[in-house]
Coordinates of C-alpha atoms and ligand atoms in Angstrom, one line a residue:
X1363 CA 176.5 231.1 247.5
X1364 CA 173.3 232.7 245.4
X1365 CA 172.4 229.7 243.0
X1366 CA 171.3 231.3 239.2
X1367 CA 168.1 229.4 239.4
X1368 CA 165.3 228.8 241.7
X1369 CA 162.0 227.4 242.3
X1370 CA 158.7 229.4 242.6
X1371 CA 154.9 227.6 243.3
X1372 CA 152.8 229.6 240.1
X1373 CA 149.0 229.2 240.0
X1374 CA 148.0 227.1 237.3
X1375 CA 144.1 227.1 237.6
X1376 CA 141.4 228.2 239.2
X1377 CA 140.0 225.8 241.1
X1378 CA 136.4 224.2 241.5
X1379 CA 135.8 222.6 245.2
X1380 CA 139.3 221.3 247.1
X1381 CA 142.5 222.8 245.4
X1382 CA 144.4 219.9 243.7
X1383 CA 148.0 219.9 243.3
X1384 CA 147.3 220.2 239.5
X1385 CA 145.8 223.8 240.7
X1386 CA 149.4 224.5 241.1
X1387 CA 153.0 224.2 238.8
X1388 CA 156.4 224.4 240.1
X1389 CA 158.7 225.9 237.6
X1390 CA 162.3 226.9 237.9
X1391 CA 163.3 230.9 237.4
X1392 CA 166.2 232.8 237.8
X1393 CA 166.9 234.0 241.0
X1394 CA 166.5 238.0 240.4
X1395 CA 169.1 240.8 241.1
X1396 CA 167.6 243.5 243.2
X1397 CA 167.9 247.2 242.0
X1398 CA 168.3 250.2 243.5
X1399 CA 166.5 250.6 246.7
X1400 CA 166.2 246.9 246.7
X1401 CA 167.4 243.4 248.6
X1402 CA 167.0 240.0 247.8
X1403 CA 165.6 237.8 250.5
X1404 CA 166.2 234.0 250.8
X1405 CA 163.2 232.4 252.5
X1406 CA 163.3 230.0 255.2
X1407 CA 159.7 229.0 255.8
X1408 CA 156.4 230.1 253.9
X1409 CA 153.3 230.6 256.2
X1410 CA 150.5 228.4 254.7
X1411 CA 147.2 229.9 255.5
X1412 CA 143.2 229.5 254.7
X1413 CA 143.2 233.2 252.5
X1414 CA 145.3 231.2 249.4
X1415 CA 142.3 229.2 249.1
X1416 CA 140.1 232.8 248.2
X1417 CA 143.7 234.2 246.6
X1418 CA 143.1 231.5 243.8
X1419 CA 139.3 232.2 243.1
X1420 CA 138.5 235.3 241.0
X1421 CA 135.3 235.6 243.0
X1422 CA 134.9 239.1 244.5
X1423 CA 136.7 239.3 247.8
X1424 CA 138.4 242.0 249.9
X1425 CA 141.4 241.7 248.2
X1426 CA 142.1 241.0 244.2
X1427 CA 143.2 237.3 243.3
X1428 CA 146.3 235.8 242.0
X1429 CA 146.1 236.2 238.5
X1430 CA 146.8 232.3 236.6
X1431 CA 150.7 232.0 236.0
X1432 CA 152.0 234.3 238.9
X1433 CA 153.7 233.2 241.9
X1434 CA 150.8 232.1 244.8
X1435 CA 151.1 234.7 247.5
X1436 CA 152.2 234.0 250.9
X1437 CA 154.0 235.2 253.8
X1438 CA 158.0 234.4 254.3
X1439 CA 160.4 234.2 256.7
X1440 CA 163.8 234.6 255.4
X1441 CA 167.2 236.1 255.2
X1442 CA 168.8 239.1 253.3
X1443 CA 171.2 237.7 251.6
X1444 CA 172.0 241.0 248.9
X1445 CA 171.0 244.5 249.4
X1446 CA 171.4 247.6 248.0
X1447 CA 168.7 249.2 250.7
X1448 CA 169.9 251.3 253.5
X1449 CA 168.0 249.9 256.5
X1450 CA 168.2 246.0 255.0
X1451 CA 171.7 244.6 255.7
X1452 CA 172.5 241.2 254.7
X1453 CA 172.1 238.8 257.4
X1454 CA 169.1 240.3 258.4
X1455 CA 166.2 238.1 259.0
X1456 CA 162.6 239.8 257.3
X1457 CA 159.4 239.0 257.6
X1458 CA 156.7 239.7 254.9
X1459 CA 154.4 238.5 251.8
X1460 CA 157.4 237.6 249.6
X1461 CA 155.4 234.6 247.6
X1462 CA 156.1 231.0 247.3
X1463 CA 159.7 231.1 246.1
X1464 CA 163.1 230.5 247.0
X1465 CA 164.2 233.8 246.5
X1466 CA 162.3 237.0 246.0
X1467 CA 163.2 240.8 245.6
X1468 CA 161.5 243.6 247.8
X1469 CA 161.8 247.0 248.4
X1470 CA 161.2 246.7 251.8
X1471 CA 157.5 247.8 251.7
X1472 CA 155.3 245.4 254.1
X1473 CA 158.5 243.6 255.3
X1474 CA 159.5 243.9 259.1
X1475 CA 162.9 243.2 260.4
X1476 CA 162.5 240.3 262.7
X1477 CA 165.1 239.4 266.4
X1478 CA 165.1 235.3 265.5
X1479 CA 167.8 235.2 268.7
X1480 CA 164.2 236.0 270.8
X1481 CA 162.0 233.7 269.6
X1482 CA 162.2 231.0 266.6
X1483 CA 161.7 232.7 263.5
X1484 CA 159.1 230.6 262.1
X1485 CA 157.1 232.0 264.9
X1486 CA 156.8 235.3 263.3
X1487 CA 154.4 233.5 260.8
X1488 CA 152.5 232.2 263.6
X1489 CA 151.7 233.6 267.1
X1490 CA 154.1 236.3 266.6
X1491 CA 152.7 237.2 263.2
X1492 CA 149.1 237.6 261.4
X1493 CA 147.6 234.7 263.0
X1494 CA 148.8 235.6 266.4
X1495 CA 147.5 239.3 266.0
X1496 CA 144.0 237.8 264.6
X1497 CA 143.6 235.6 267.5
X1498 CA 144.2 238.7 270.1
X1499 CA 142.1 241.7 268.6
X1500 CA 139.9 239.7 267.7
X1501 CA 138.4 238.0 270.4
X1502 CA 139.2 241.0 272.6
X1503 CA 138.0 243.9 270.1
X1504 CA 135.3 242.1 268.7
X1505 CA 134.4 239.7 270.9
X1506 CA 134.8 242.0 274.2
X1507 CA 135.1 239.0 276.8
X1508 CA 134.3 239.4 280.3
X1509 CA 135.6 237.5 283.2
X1510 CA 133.6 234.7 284.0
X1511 CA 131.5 234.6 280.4
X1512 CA 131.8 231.8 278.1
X1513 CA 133.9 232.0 275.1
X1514 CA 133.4 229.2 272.0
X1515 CA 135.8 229.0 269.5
X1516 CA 136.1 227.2 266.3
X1517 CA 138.7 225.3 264.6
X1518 CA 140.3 225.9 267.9
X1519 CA 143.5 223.8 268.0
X1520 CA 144.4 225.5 264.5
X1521 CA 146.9 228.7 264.5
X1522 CA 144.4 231.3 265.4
X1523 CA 141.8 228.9 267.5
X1524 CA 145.0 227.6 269.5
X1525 CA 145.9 231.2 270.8
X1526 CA 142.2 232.6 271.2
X1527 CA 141.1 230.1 274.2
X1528 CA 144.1 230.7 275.9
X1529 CA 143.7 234.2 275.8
X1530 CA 140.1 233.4 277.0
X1531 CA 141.7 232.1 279.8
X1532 CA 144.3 235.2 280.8
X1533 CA 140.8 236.9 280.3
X1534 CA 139.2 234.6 283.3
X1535 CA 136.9 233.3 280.8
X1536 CA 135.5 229.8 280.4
X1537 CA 137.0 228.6 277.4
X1538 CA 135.1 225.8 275.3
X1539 CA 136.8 224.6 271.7
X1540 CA 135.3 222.7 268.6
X1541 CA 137.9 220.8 266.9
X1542 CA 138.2 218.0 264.3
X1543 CA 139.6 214.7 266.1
X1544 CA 140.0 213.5 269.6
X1545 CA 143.8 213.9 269.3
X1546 CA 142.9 218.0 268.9
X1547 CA 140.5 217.8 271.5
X1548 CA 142.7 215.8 273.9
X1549 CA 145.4 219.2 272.8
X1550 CA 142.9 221.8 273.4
X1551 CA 142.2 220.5 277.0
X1552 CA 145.6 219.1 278.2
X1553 CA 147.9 221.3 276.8
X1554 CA 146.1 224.4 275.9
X1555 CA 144.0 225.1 279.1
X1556 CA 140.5 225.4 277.6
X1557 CA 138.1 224.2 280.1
X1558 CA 136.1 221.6 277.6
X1559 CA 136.5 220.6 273.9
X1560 CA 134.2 219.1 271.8
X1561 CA 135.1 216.7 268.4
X1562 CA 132.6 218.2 266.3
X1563 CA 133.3 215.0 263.6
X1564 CA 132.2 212.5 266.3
X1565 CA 129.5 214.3 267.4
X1566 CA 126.3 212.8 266.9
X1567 CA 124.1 215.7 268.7
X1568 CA 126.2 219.2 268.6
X1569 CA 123.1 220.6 270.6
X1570 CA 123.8 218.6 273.5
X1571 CA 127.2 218.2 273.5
X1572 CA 127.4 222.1 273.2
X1573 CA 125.1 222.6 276.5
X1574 CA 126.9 219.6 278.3
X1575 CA 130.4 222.0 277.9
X1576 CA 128.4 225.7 278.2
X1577 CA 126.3 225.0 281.2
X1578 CA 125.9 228.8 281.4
X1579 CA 125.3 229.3 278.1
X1580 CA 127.0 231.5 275.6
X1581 CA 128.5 234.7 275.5
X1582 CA 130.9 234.9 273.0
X1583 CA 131.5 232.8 269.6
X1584 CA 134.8 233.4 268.1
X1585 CA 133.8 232.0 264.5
X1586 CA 136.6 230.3 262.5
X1587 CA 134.2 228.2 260.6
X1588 CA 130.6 229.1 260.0
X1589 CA 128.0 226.4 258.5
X1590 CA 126.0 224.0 261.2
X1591 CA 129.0 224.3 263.8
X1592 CA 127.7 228.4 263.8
X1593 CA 123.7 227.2 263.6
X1594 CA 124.3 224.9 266.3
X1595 CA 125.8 227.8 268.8
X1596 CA 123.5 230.4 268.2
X1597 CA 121.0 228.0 269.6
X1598 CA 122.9 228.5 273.0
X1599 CA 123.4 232.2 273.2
X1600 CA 122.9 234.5 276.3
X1601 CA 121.4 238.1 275.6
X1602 CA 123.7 240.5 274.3
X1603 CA 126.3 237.1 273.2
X1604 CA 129.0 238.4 270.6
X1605 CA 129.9 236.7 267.0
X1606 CA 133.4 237.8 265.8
X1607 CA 133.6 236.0 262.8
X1608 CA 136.8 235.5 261.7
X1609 CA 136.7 232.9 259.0
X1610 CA 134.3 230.4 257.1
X1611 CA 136.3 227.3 257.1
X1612 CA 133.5 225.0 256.2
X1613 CA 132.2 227.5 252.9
X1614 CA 135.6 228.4 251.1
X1615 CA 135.5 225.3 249.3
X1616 CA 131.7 224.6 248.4
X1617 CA 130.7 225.1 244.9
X1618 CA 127.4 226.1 245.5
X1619 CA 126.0 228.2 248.6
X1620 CA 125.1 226.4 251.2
X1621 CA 121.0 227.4 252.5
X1622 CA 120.8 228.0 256.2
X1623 CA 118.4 229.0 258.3
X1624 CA 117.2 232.7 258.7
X1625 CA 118.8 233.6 262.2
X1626 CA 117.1 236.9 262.8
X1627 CA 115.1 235.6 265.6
X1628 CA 118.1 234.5 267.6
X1629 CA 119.6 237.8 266.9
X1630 CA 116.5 239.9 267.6
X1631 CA 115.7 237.9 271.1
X1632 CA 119.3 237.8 272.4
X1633 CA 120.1 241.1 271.0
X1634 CA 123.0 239.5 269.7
X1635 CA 126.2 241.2 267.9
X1636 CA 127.9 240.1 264.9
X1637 CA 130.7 241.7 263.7
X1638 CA 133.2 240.1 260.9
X1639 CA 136.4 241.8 260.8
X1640 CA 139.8 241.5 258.6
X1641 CA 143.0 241.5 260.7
X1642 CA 144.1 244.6 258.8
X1643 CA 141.4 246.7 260.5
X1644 CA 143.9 246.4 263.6
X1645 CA 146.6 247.4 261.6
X1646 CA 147.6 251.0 263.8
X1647 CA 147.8 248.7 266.4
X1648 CA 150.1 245.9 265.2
X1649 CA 153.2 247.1 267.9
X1650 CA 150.8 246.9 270.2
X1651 CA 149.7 243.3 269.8
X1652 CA 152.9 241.9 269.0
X1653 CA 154.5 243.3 272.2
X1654 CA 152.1 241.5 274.2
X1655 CA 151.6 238.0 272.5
X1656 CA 155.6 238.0 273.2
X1657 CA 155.7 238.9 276.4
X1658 CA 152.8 236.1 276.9
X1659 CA 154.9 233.7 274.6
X1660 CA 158.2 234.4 276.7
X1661 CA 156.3 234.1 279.9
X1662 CA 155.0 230.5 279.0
X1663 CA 151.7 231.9 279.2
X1664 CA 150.8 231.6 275.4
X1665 CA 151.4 228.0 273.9
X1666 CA 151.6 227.3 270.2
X1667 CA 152.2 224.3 268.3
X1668 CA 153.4 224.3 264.3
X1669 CA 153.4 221.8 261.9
X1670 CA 156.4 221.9 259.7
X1671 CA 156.7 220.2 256.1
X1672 CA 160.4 220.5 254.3
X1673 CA 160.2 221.6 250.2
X1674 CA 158.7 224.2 248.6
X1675 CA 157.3 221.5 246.0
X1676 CA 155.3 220.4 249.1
X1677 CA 153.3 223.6 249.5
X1678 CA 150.6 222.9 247.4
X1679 CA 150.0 219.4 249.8
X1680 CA 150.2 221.1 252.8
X1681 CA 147.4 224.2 251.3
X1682 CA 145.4 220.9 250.4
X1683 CA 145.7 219.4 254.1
X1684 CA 145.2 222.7 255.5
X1685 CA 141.9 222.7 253.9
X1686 CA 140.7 219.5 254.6
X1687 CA 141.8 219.6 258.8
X1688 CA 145.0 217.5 258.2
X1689 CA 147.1 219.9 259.4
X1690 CA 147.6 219.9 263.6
X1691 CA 148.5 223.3 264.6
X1692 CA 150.1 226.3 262.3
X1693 CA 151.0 225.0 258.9
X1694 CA 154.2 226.2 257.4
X1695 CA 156.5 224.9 255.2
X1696 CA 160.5 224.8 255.5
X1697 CA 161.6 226.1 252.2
X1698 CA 165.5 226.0 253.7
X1699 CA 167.7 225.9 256.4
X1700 CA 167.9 228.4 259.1
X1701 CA 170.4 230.9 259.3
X1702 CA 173.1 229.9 261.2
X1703 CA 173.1 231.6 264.8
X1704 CA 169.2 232.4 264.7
X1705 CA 167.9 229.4 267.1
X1706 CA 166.0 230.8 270.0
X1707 CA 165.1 228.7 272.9
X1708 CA 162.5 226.1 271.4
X1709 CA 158.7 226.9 272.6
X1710 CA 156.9 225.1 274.9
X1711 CA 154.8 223.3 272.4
X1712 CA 155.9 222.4 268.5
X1713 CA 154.0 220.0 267.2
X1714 CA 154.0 218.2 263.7
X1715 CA 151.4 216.5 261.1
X1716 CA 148.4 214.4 262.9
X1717 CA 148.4 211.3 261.4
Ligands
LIG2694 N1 139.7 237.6 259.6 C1 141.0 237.6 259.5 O1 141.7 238.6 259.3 C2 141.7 236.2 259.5 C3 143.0 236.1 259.6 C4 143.6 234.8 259.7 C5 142.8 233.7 259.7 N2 141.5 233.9 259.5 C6 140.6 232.7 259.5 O2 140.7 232.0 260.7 C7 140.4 230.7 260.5 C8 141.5 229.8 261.0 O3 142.7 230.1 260.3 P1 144.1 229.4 260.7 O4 145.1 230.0 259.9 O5 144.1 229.4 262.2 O6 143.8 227.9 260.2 P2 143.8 226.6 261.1 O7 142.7 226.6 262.1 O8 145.2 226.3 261.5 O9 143.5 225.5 260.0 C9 142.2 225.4 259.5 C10 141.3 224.4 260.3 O10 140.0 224.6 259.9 C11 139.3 223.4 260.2 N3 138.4 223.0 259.1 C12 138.7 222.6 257.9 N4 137.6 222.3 257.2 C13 136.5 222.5 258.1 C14 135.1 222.4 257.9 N5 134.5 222.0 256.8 N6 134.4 222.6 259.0 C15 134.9 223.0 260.2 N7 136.3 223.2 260.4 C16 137.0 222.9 259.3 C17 140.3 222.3 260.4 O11 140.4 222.0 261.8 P3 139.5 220.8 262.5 O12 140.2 219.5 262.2 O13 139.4 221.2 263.9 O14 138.2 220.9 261.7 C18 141.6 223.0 259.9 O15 142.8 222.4 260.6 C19 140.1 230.5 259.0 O16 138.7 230.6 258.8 C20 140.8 231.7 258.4 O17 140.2 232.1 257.2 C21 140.9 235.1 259.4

């Protein structure tokens, strides 16, 4: 049964600093017919990721923002549940940027038809999905590990930190994370395989705690973060070392810009490479990634750990927590149940909310 109504997470206002849930407004719609050359999709879980925090700021970015009163952009997980799209049959489970609603039309652009009798569905938002494909070309495209180097990673137990020091690993690698408590750290190392981990809140002395774990120094920084976690590693580079920098955890929140040291001696002496990239530059090569990171994910060789919240009203929350390191692994929300007959085998590692 199609209800009349649903709910949809609008942006309210722009926000200065942390989002707050007042950044947001839940509102009740009515659940839209498709037209021609269209399906309606019922979603099952929304992806929660660090790019809605840019999405709500109208400062120039690499993509335009979410204009006040529309629907907050995300990526879904859901089912077909009407279409009058050849190619989209109802009961088909679709993956794509369908918004923060219960229901949304599409005609089929940027959606992907997903097996959720392979792997759990919600994977395809995670390891399976743009975090997952973030994780793999970048540390190998950008980054360019070689057996036996030393790979850093930040905000490593998160969804793309979690998957890039195991790949490390398959790469011979040493792996060394940065994470926020001593429950992450004590993931990183037991469960994920990286060969140290460091709790960068506890730290007194990064400098020492980073050359206690990288005896060998460093030869690859996969950048989640940027700010002193970045200063501190490029004060422990080897020459020709490689920043992929994926993500500036520690900026997208400040309200001014933060000073920091010139670095162009670091670079200059170690004849170090730093290269930012956007997922989407990998985009020709999407197949390619995803076929891998499953066969790694079916193999046990690729963990992954997601924390789940139930309600779209909760959304906003878990954007907040995401943003403030509540969350403990890849954030998604449950917006309904499952279809029935989709369960895969469960992964090796799910996890839920630290704390
Ligand atoms: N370039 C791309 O195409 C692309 C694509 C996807 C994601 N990304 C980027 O990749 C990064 C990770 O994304 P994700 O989806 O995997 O998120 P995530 O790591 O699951 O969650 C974000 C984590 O960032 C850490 N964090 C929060 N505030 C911080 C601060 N002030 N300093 C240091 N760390 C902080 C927290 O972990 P701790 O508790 O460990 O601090 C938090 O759990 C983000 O920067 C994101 O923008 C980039």
């Amino acid at each position: 049964m199609i209800p009349s109504t649903h709910r949809q997470v609008r942006l309210a206002a722009r926000p200065i600093g942390y989002p707050r849930e007042s950044d947001f407004r839940l509102v009740e719609s009515s659940v839209p017919e498709p037209g021609a050359g269209e399906f309606l999709v019922r979603a099952v879980y929304l992806s929660i990721d660090p790019y809605m925090r840019g999405r709500m700021s109208d400062a120039r970015s690499y993509v335009p923002p979410v204009a006040i009163g529309d629907v907050m952009e995300g990526g879904v997980v859901g089912e077909v549940v009407r279409s009058n799209r050849p190619g989209f049959s109802v009961g088909d489970v679709v993956e794509g940027r369908l918004g923060w609603q219960e229901y949304a039309v599409s005609t089929g652009k940027g959606v992907r038809k997903i097996d959720p009798t392979v792997t759990p569905m919600s994977t395809a938002l995670g390891v399976l999905g743009m975090p997952g494909l973030t994780a793999y070309f970048g540390l190998l495209e950008v980054g360019q590990p070689k057996a036996g180097e030393t790979v850093v990673v930040s905000a490593a137990s998160g969804a793309v930190g979690g998957l890039v020091g195991q790949i490390a690993k398959l790469r011979a690698c040493r792996a060394v994370g940065l994470a926020g408590s001593d429950a992450k750290v004590d993931y990183l190392v037991r469960e994920l395989g990286y060969d140290a981990g460091i709790n960068y809140r506890a730290t007194a002395d990064l400098d020492a705690a980073l050359q206690a774990a990288c005896p060998a120094g460093i030869d690859v920084y996969f950048d989640n973060v940027g700010g002193r976690i970045t200063e501190a590693v490029s004060r422990h580079v080897n020459l020709f070392a490689r920043f992929a920098v994926c993500g500036l955890m520690s900026q997208y929140n400040l309200t001014e810009p933060e000073l920091a040291p010139r670095n162009e001696r670091f670079v200059l002496v170690n004849r170090v490479r730093i290269q930012g990239f956007i997922v989407v530059d990998f985009s020709a090569r999407y197949k390619e990634g995803l076929a891998q990171l499953t066969e790694w994910v079916r193999q046990g060789k690729l963990k992954y750990r997601e924390d789940v919240v139930d309600g779209l009203e909760r959304a906003p929350g878990a954007l907040i927590g995401l943003l403030q390191g509540r969350n403990f692994g890849k954030a998604v929300v449950r917006v309904g149940p499952e279809p029935a007959g989709s369960r895969a085998p469960a992964p090796a590692s799910r996890g839920g909310t630290e704390g």
